[in-house]
XYZ file of C-alpha atoms in Angstrom:
111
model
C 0.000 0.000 0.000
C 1.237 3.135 -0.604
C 1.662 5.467 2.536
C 4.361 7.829 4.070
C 5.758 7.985 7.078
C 7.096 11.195 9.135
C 8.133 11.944 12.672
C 5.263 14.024 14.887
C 5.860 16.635 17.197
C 6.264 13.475 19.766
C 9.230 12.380 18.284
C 7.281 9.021 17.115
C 6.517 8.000 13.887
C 3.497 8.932 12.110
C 1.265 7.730 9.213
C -1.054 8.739 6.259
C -2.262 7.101 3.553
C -4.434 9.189 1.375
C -7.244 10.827 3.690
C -6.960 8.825 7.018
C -3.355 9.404 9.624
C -2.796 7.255 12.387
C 0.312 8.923 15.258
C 1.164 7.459 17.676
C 1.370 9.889 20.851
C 3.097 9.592 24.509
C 0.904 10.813 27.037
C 2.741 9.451 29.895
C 0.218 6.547 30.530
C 1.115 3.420 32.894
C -0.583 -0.131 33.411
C -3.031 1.272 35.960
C -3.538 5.086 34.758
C -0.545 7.585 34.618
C 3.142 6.198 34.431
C 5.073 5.663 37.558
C 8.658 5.940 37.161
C 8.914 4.808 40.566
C 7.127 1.464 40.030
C 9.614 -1.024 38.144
C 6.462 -2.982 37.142
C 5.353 -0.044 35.241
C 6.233 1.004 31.649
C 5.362 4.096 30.211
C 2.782 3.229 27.094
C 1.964 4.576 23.854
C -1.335 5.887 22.633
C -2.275 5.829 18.794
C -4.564 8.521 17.780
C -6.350 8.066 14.413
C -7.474 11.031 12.045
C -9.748 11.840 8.705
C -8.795 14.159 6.216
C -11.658 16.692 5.808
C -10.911 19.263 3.210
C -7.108 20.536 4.445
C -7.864 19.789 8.019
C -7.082 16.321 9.990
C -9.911 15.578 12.042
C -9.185 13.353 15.285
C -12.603 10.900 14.059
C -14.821 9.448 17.269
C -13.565 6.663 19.092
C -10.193 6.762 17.274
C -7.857 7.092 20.141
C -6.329 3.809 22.234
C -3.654 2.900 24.662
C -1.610 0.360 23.727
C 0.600 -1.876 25.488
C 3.344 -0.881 23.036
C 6.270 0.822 25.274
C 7.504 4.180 24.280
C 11.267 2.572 24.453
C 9.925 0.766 21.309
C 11.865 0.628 18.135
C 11.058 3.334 15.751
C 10.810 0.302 13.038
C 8.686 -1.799 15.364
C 6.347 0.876 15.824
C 6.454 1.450 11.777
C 5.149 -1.859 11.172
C 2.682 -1.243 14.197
C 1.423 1.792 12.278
C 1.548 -0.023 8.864
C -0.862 -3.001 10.391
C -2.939 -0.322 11.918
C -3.633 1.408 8.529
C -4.406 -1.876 6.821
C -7.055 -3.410 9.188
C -8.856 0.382 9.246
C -7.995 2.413 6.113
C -11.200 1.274 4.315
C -13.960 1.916 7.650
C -11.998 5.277 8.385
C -11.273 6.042 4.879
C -15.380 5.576 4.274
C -17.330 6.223 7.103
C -15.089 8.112 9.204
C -15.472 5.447 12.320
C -13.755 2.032 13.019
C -14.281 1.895 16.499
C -14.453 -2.023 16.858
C -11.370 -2.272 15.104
C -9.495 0.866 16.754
C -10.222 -1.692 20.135
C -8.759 -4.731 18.839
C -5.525 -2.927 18.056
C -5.096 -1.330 21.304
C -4.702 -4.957 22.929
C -1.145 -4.857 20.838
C 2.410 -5.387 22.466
């Protein structure tokens, strides 16, 4: 498929394909809520955030933002082929209807 990939203002890779971007974002979430640095059982966890192209603006669409249990120490080409999965199992339901919430779930569960 063709896409392109860029860094965000997070440092972390981004992606877009046509009208529909998926980021992913670092909002300092943990396991149970916000990230403890002082718990070693904690890791801090990325978020991906999913957005429609609507005229020249990206629009964040409903439902379209998860945590993950991908950690933020991740591998910028781990979280590339993250991203590129992402796009392929929601591209058409975002793309279209501007909504994949079902699917936006099932990806969260990914480590």
């Amino acid at each position: 498929m063709n896409y392109s990939v860029y860094v965000n203002e997070y440092g972390l890779p981004a992606i877009i394909r046509e009208n529909v971007r998926i980021d992913w974002v670092n909002l300092g979430e943990g396991y149970d809520g916000d990230y403890d640095p002082t718990d070693k059982y904690d890791k801090n966890l990325l978020r991906f955030d999913v957005y429609r192209l609507n005229g020249k603006e990206w629009e964040a669409i409903e439902d379209g933002s998860y945590c993950t249990q991908v950690a933020v120490d991740t591998p910028h080409k781990i979280l590339i082929d993250h991203l590129s999965h992402f796009m392929n199992t929601i591209y058409d339901d975002v793309s279209n209807h501007g909504k994949a919430k079902r699917l936006c779930e099932s990806l969260s569960h990914i480590s």
